[in-house]
Structure formats: C-alpha cells, structure tokens
Amino acid sequence: VTQTDPMTPSLEQLVDDDRITLWGLVLEAQHQVSAALRSDLADGMPYPEAWFEVLLRLGRTPGGSVPMTKLARMVLFSSGGFTKLADRMEAEGLLRRVACPGDRRSSLATLTPKGRRALEKALRVHVPSLERHVASVLDASERAQLEHIMRKLRASASPPGTYDD
Amino acid sequence: VTQTDPMTPSLEQLVDDDRITLWGLVLEAQHQVSAALRSDLADGMPYPEAWFEVLLRLGRTPGGSVPMTKLARMVLFSSGGFTKLADRMEAEGLLRRVACPGDRRSSLATLTPKGRRALEKALRVHVPSLERHVASVLDASERAQLEHIMRKLRASASPPGTYDD
DNA sequence: TAAGATTGAGGTATCAATCTTG
DNA sequence: CAAGATTGATACCTCAATCTTA
C-alpha cells in the first residue's frame, strides 16, 4: 500500500480537473477577444479602453447622467479608483460632475457634447469590431446560449439587485 | 426631413446594439465570478490570484518546468511584467529559475516543493469553489456549450498555434 | 450610524529600451 | 537580425482613512 489516501485526490488529479480547464478557457477567450477589440478601438478613440466603458455606460443611460458610485460599480471599478478616472476624463472634457438635486452628498457624472461625439466615433469602430470578433464567430443559436449562460453565471455570483438588464 | 442620414445609425441606435449587450454580459459575468473565486481562494492561499495561475500552469506541465516567456503568455502577462512576478515568487520560494539545457538565452521556471504544496493546498479550496460558482450553476449541456463557444472565440482571436489544448 | 465621494500610500502591470545568445 | 529575458520609467488601480451629508 502507498501513503496516499485513495479518497484524497493527488495533485496530478486535481490539476487535470475539467472545471479548471473550462474556466481557464473562459479567461483566455475573454482576454484574447478583448485584446483584439482594444486594438481595433485604438483606431477610433485616442483614449484608454476603460474610458470607452465609462462613455458607453453614460451613453446607455437616458439622461446621460449617473451618480459617481453607481457608475463606478457599472464599469467594475472601485470607488476610489473611479474618482481619479473621472478626474482624468473631466480634465479631457469628456464628462462633467453635476450636483445631484436630491442628495448633496452625491454628484452625477454627465456626458458632455465632446464626450458624446467621442463615444459616437468610437462606436462606429467598435460595433463592427464586435461583429467581427464575437457575433460573426458564433451562429444565432450559440449567441443565445452564450447570453443565457452568462446571465446565469452573473446572477449566481452577484448580490441581488446589482444589475438591471 | 431631419439632418440625419437614414443609413447612418444615431448614437441612440448604436448604444442599444445587441452585440454590445452580449459582450458586456460576458465581461460582467467573468468579473463577478472571478471576484467570488478570488474571495474563496484567499482562504487556501496567502498569495495574489496571479500567483495561483502561475503555480497552476506549472502544475499542469509534466516536468513542472516552462520557459519564462512561454509561461508569461500562458498566464496572459507581458514578458517584462512576468519577470517581476517571477522575482517575487522566487523570493517566496515557490519557484526557481533553472538554466535551459538546449538554449542559453532561455531559463525555465520550475515549481519547487514548497510551490507544489502551495498549489495543492490552493486547489483543495479552488476546485470546490469552481464547482460552486461555475459548474453547478450550469447543467451538463450548458457546460458543453460554454466550452465549445469559448474555444471558437479564443481560436478566432488568437494567432494560430497559441494554444495546445 | 451609514452612504457618497475623495485623498494618499502602496503595489504592480505595461511599454520601450537594452543585453545576451541563436 | 531575431528571440529570450531583464530593467527603469510611467501609469493607474486597490485599499484604508477621512470628510461631508442623509
């Protein structure tokens, strides 16, 4: 007999787990596609990728205004990190902080006309890029499967009420 | 008539594109699941998440040795960034640089016994964590779909020969 | 007391330039 | 000259502490 407990998996058994392979695949695919999208986007926007995410979130909000902390969560940033990101974007004239009418603690990040134009220009590059690197790679059925799977994973890992859509 | 060319989509039309929604969902799901996995893993490993990825890649390689630059690509790092990451992990005794027999330019990152033990301990936490946050959230069919979709996306966005498995 | 927002400190990834070897 | 690896400069994100207002 060996020293190994037959019920305790060895390192070799642990590392070859299908669940590790699956999640690694998700990380690699996301990273490679993001790199391709970022490379394309550089042609339509002279700003970092994170700035585009902020512009996009503001553009998808009816009034073009979102409270700082809420916007930070939407673009997957810490509160403190987003303050500095907003500083840089405000210095560039892409957004403005506007006092929140109902709550004097809060300020609303608001898209400026220049920010709107930058977003529009970026989207005219980014949407075809998404088509090329994501949508056209999958058929309609696979796209529907992907959306369904990602909704389940996101819902399972997020506190309730984190996402609206 | 308006000034808008009917063939040119407006900003409002561009931002509501299904492809943007779909990719945003992928990013959010990946981020939320990663946060949950990282939180769990902290109980089994006193090191940053990136260190675990390195240990895992080495553990999945038969000899436990991989050339620095190749390993950098495997864990989605730049070459320069990985040099410093390896410095920190080597200082902690988790890996060793070993001269490459056939090529004196190259050095092989090699798992030490301490690194092996750290990986094993981390995996005993991480595999159940993956089961909880990924595998058990999906049924067998969805897991197969996810693997298939991610392989297609990864292959489409990567230069040929980037991945073996 | 809690929530929104900001600041400074600390850590670390990327990039470009450089050195060495094939 | 190309490839593997390293270094210094730069950028910027996270975290904890702090300030203001609800």
XYZ file of C-alpha atoms (C1' of nucleotides) in Angstrom:
374
model
C 0.000 0.000 0.000
C 1.070 3.602 -0.563
C 0.988 6.551 1.779
C -1.742 8.165 -0.331
C -5.299 8.096 0.882
C -7.335 6.763 -2.068
C -10.115 9.230 -1.243
C -7.823 12.261 -1.326
C -7.072 13.306 -4.914
C -3.419 13.777 -5.770
C -2.054 16.981 -7.234
C -1.953 15.365 -10.649
C -5.623 14.501 -10.406
C -6.560 17.934 -9.091
C -4.845 19.938 -11.845
C -6.470 17.966 -14.639
C -9.953 18.749 -13.418
C -12.415 19.568 -16.209
C -13.730 22.536 -14.241
C -10.277 24.122 -14.211
C -9.943 23.621 -17.941
C -13.361 25.125 -18.584
C -12.805 28.246 -16.537
C -9.313 28.709 -17.958
C -10.849 28.625 -21.405
C -13.269 31.384 -20.431
C -10.424 33.564 -19.137
C -8.265 33.004 -22.207
C -11.062 33.622 -24.680
C -12.123 36.788 -22.906
C -8.539 38.028 -22.808
C -7.803 37.314 -26.463
C -11.049 38.825 -27.704
C -10.551 41.895 -25.505
C -7.091 42.371 -26.942
C -8.473 42.249 -30.479
C -11.269 44.684 -29.627
C -8.834 47.054 -27.935
C -6.551 47.012 -30.927
C -9.414 47.868 -33.267
C -10.783 50.531 -30.958
C -7.472 52.386 -30.891
C -8.256 53.486 -34.451
C -11.467 55.218 -33.381
C -10.529 56.602 -29.997
C -7.303 58.102 -28.607
C -8.198 57.152 -25.016
C -7.740 54.054 -22.850
C -10.254 51.244 -23.054
C -11.668 51.987 -19.596
C -12.670 55.470 -20.757
C -14.741 53.924 -23.502
C -16.591 51.763 -20.993
C -17.475 54.861 -18.995
C -18.654 56.779 -22.058
C -20.692 53.766 -23.130
C -22.444 53.416 -19.788
C -23.285 57.094 -19.770
C -24.485 56.859 -23.361
C -26.761 53.965 -22.489
C -28.408 55.952 -19.688
C -31.364 58.074 -20.827
C -30.229 61.361 -19.300
C -26.540 60.681 -19.845
C -26.042 61.175 -16.092
C -25.188 58.572 -13.466
C -24.110 59.008 -9.815
C -20.364 58.518 -9.383
C -20.501 55.489 -7.117
C -23.141 53.746 -9.182
C -21.157 54.361 -12.358
C -18.050 53.006 -10.656
C -19.870 49.741 -9.951
C -21.182 49.602 -13.510
C -17.719 49.772 -15.036
C -16.299 47.349 -12.465
C -14.128 49.894 -10.653
C -13.513 50.650 -7.003
C -14.993 53.894 -5.740
C -11.602 55.500 -5.180
C -10.237 54.341 -8.484
C -13.187 55.774 -10.318
C -12.777 59.184 -8.713
C -9.360 59.504 -10.357
C -10.557 58.078 -13.660
C -13.338 60.667 -13.667
C -10.769 63.368 -12.865
C -8.793 62.499 -15.975
C -11.855 62.288 -18.167
C -13.185 65.560 -16.814
C -9.833 67.240 -17.488
C -10.150 65.990 -21.057
C -13.637 67.490 -21.308
C -15.447 64.200 -21.881
C -17.649 64.387 -18.805
C -18.704 66.837 -16.106
C -19.595 66.395 -12.467
C -23.018 67.903 -11.773
C -24.501 68.382 -8.314
C -27.240 65.883 -7.559
C -30.551 67.700 -6.993
C -31.961 65.444 -4.299
C -28.824 64.494 -2.385
C -25.999 66.896 -1.649
C -23.555 64.050 -0.927
C -23.785 62.753 -4.448
C -22.602 64.117 -7.762
C -23.680 62.974 -11.179
C -21.187 62.135 -13.884
C -22.625 63.670 -17.042
C -21.659 63.222 -20.672
C -20.509 66.438 -22.366
C -21.077 67.128 -26.071
C -17.427 66.288 -26.649
C -17.902 63.036 -24.757
C -20.940 62.244 -26.875
C -19.000 62.823 -30.050
C -16.086 60.685 -28.824
C -18.484 57.870 -27.931
C -20.214 58.020 -31.281
C -16.943 57.928 -33.159
C -15.691 55.020 -31.074
C -18.894 53.059 -31.554
C -18.684 53.338 -35.319
C -15.453 51.367 -34.994
C -16.394 49.184 -32.039
C -19.702 47.762 -33.233
C -18.252 46.349 -36.464
C -15.331 45.110 -34.376
C -17.697 43.245 -32.059
C -19.446 41.838 -35.096
C -16.135 40.588 -36.444
C -14.604 39.161 -33.260
C -17.693 37.922 -31.423
C -21.028 37.905 -33.212
C -19.937 36.555 -36.586
C -17.827 33.855 -34.947
C -20.970 32.307 -33.450
C -24.260 31.330 -35.025
C -27.575 32.653 -33.731
C -28.109 29.636 -31.527
C -24.672 29.922 -29.936
C -25.158 33.617 -29.292
C -28.403 32.868 -27.499
C -26.713 30.122 -25.482
C -23.875 32.431 -24.538
C -26.230 35.138 -23.355
C -28.236 32.661 -21.304
C -25.163 31.105 -19.715
C -23.586 34.446 -18.844
C -26.808 35.679 -17.257
C -26.884 32.606 -15.052
C -23.248 32.940 -14.032
C -23.541 36.648 -13.371
C -26.706 36.270 -11.326
C -25.191 33.462 -9.294
C -22.062 35.423 -8.386
C -23.574 38.875 -7.802
C -25.526 40.170 -4.838
C -29.215 40.549 -5.760
C -30.097 43.850 -7.381
C -26.646 44.541 -8.810
C -27.825 44.552 -12.425
C -30.947 45.906 -14.058
C -30.994 44.362 -17.526
C -36.806 65.828 -43.009
C -34.015 65.852 -40.479
C -30.320 66.371 -40.944
C -29.661 62.715 -40.142
C -28.736 60.354 -42.902
C -31.205 57.469 -42.572
C -28.439 54.981 -43.360
C -26.155 56.266 -40.613
C -27.262 54.939 -37.206
C -27.663 57.528 -34.465
C -25.865 57.304 -31.149
C -29.054 56.048 -29.526
C -29.272 53.243 -32.043
C -25.597 52.394 -31.735
C -25.537 52.072 -27.937
C -28.513 49.729 -27.833
C -26.864 47.216 -30.118
C -27.381 43.598 -29.080
C -23.742 42.844 -29.663
C -22.716 45.446 -27.093
C -25.141 43.982 -24.581
C -23.884 40.467 -25.187
C -20.215 41.293 -24.773
C -20.923 43.458 -21.726
C -22.653 40.466 -20.194
C -19.560 38.332 -20.780
C -17.328 40.912 -19.098
C -19.624 41.337 -16.114
C -20.130 37.635 -15.569
C -16.418 36.955 -15.806
C -15.675 39.772 -13.369
C -18.273 38.739 -10.805
C -17.333 35.070 -10.908
C -13.636 35.935 -10.660
C -14.334 38.061 -7.599
C -16.156 35.169 -5.947
C -13.375 32.710 -6.814
C -10.722 35.119 -5.527
C -12.574 35.565 -2.272
C -12.796 31.811 -1.733
C -9.192 31.231 -2.738
C -7.927 33.667 -0.130
C -8.785 31.009 2.464
C -6.440 28.465 0.888
C -3.587 30.655 -0.279
C -1.916 33.739 1.198
C -0.760 34.966 -2.237
C -2.308 37.060 -5.020
C -4.538 35.430 -7.592
C -1.940 35.792 -10.368
C 0.485 33.660 -8.384
C -2.048 30.870 -8.321
C -2.375 30.990 -12.104
C 1.375 30.591 -12.434
C 1.524 27.688 -9.988
C -1.392 26.063 -11.785
C 0.242 26.300 -15.201
C 3.444 24.844 -13.861
C 1.490 22.106 -12.102
C -0.275 21.207 -15.340
C 3.044 20.798 -17.163
C 4.537 17.275 -16.875
C 8.006 18.314 -15.734
C 6.768 21.315 -13.754
C 9.099 23.481 -15.871
C 8.171 26.047 -18.516
C 10.340 28.680 -20.273
C 9.769 32.158 -18.835
C 8.392 33.790 -21.973
C 6.104 30.887 -22.788
C 4.777 30.855 -19.231
C 4.206 34.602 -19.433
C 2.000 34.084 -22.473
C 0.155 31.241 -20.761
C -0.836 33.373 -17.783
C -1.720 36.343 -20.008
C 1.182 38.552 -18.911
C 3.658 40.719 -20.750
C 7.208 39.456 -20.825
C 8.532 42.273 -18.646
C 5.671 42.018 -16.194
C 6.240 38.325 -15.761
C 9.919 38.773 -14.987
C 8.990 40.757 -11.884
C 6.192 38.420 -10.918
C 8.656 35.528 -11.108
C 11.112 37.539 -8.997
C 8.558 37.845 -6.212
C 7.535 34.209 -6.406
C 11.153 33.075 -6.444
C 11.888 35.241 -3.385
C 8.997 33.458 -1.687
C 10.475 30.083 -2.617
C 7.562 28.947 -4.788
C 9.551 28.573 -7.993
C 13.147 28.504 -9.216
C 14.753 29.659 -12.442
C 16.727 26.803 -13.985
C 19.096 27.168 -16.944
C 17.631 25.768 -20.145
C 19.801 22.875 -21.382
C 19.449 23.493 -25.113
C 19.293 27.280 -25.246
C 21.431 29.529 -23.090
C 19.163 32.525 -23.703
C 16.244 30.847 -22.021
C 15.572 29.932 -18.405
C 12.933 27.546 -17.160
C 10.579 28.482 -14.371
C 10.379 25.380 -12.183
C 7.998 24.509 -9.376
C 9.719 23.973 -6.016
C 8.419 21.517 -3.409
C 7.045 24.494 -1.497
C 5.320 25.700 -4.647
C 3.860 22.254 -5.175
C 2.490 22.192 -1.665
C 1.037 25.692 -2.028
C -0.645 24.700 -5.287
C -2.093 21.546 -3.803
C -3.471 23.404 -0.810
C -4.967 26.100 -3.033
C -6.567 23.543 -5.353
C -8.336 21.820 -2.491
C -10.142 25.112 -1.992
C -10.337 26.232 -5.614
C -11.846 23.140 -7.217
C -14.876 23.091 -4.918
C -15.115 26.837 -5.434
C -15.243 26.363 -9.204
C -17.861 23.699 -8.717
C -19.957 26.089 -6.648
C -19.631 29.245 -8.765
C -19.396 27.805 -12.272
C -20.026 24.103 -12.783
C -23.044 23.639 -10.546
C -24.678 26.793 -11.898
C -24.884 25.202 -15.343
C -26.215 21.850 -16.452
C -24.085 19.423 -18.455
C -25.420 20.673 -21.762
C -24.687 24.298 -20.900
C -21.173 23.452 -19.780
C -20.545 21.743 -23.108
C -21.975 24.723 -24.962
C -19.812 27.122 -22.984
C -16.664 25.145 -23.725
C -17.480 24.980 -27.418
C -18.268 28.698 -27.658
C -15.146 29.757 -25.788
C -12.944 27.553 -27.964
C -14.362 29.210 -31.058
C -13.905 32.724 -29.693
C -10.398 32.024 -28.483
C -9.335 30.437 -31.747
C -10.783 33.308 -33.739
C -8.949 35.995 -31.765
C -5.576 34.269 -31.272
C -2.739 33.789 -33.716
C -2.573 30.150 -34.835
C -0.559 27.901 -32.549
C -1.060 29.973 -29.412
C -2.821 27.209 -27.520
C -2.227 23.470 -27.354
C -5.304 22.049 -25.658
C -24.519 55.407 12.067
C -24.417 54.818 7.217
C -23.681 56.348 2.413
C -21.336 59.198 -1.342
C -17.087 60.796 -2.585
C -12.225 61.951 -2.213
C -7.242 61.508 -0.912
C -2.638 59.459 -0.094
C 0.016 55.294 0.219
C 1.352 51.179 -1.752
C 1.655 47.609 -5.257
C 2.154 46.087 -9.815
C 1.270 45.772 -14.952
C 2.655 47.689 -19.471
C 5.852 49.695 -22.565
C 10.208 50.808 -24.635
C 14.983 50.235 -24.464
C 18.747 47.093 -23.577
C 21.639 43.000 -23.065
C 22.711 38.288 -24.377
C 22.590 34.330 -27.271
C 20.908 31.665 -31.540
C 18.989 40.361 -37.418
C 15.596 37.688 -34.347
C 14.305 35.714 -29.849
C 14.549 35.214 -24.607
C 14.859 37.850 -20.740
C 15.541 41.887 -17.847
C 15.373 46.839 -16.334
C 13.653 51.568 -15.490
C 10.012 54.791 -16.364
C 5.342 55.501 -16.361
C 0.512 54.828 -15.410
C -3.135 53.673 -12.651
C -5.896 50.506 -9.642
C -6.965 48.939 -4.904
C -7.251 49.735 -0.129
C -7.809 52.218 4.131
C -8.630 56.507 6.226
C -11.169 60.815 6.007
C -14.654 64.357 5.134
C -19.422 65.679 4.257
C -24.233 64.964 4.288
C -28.607 61.915 4.990
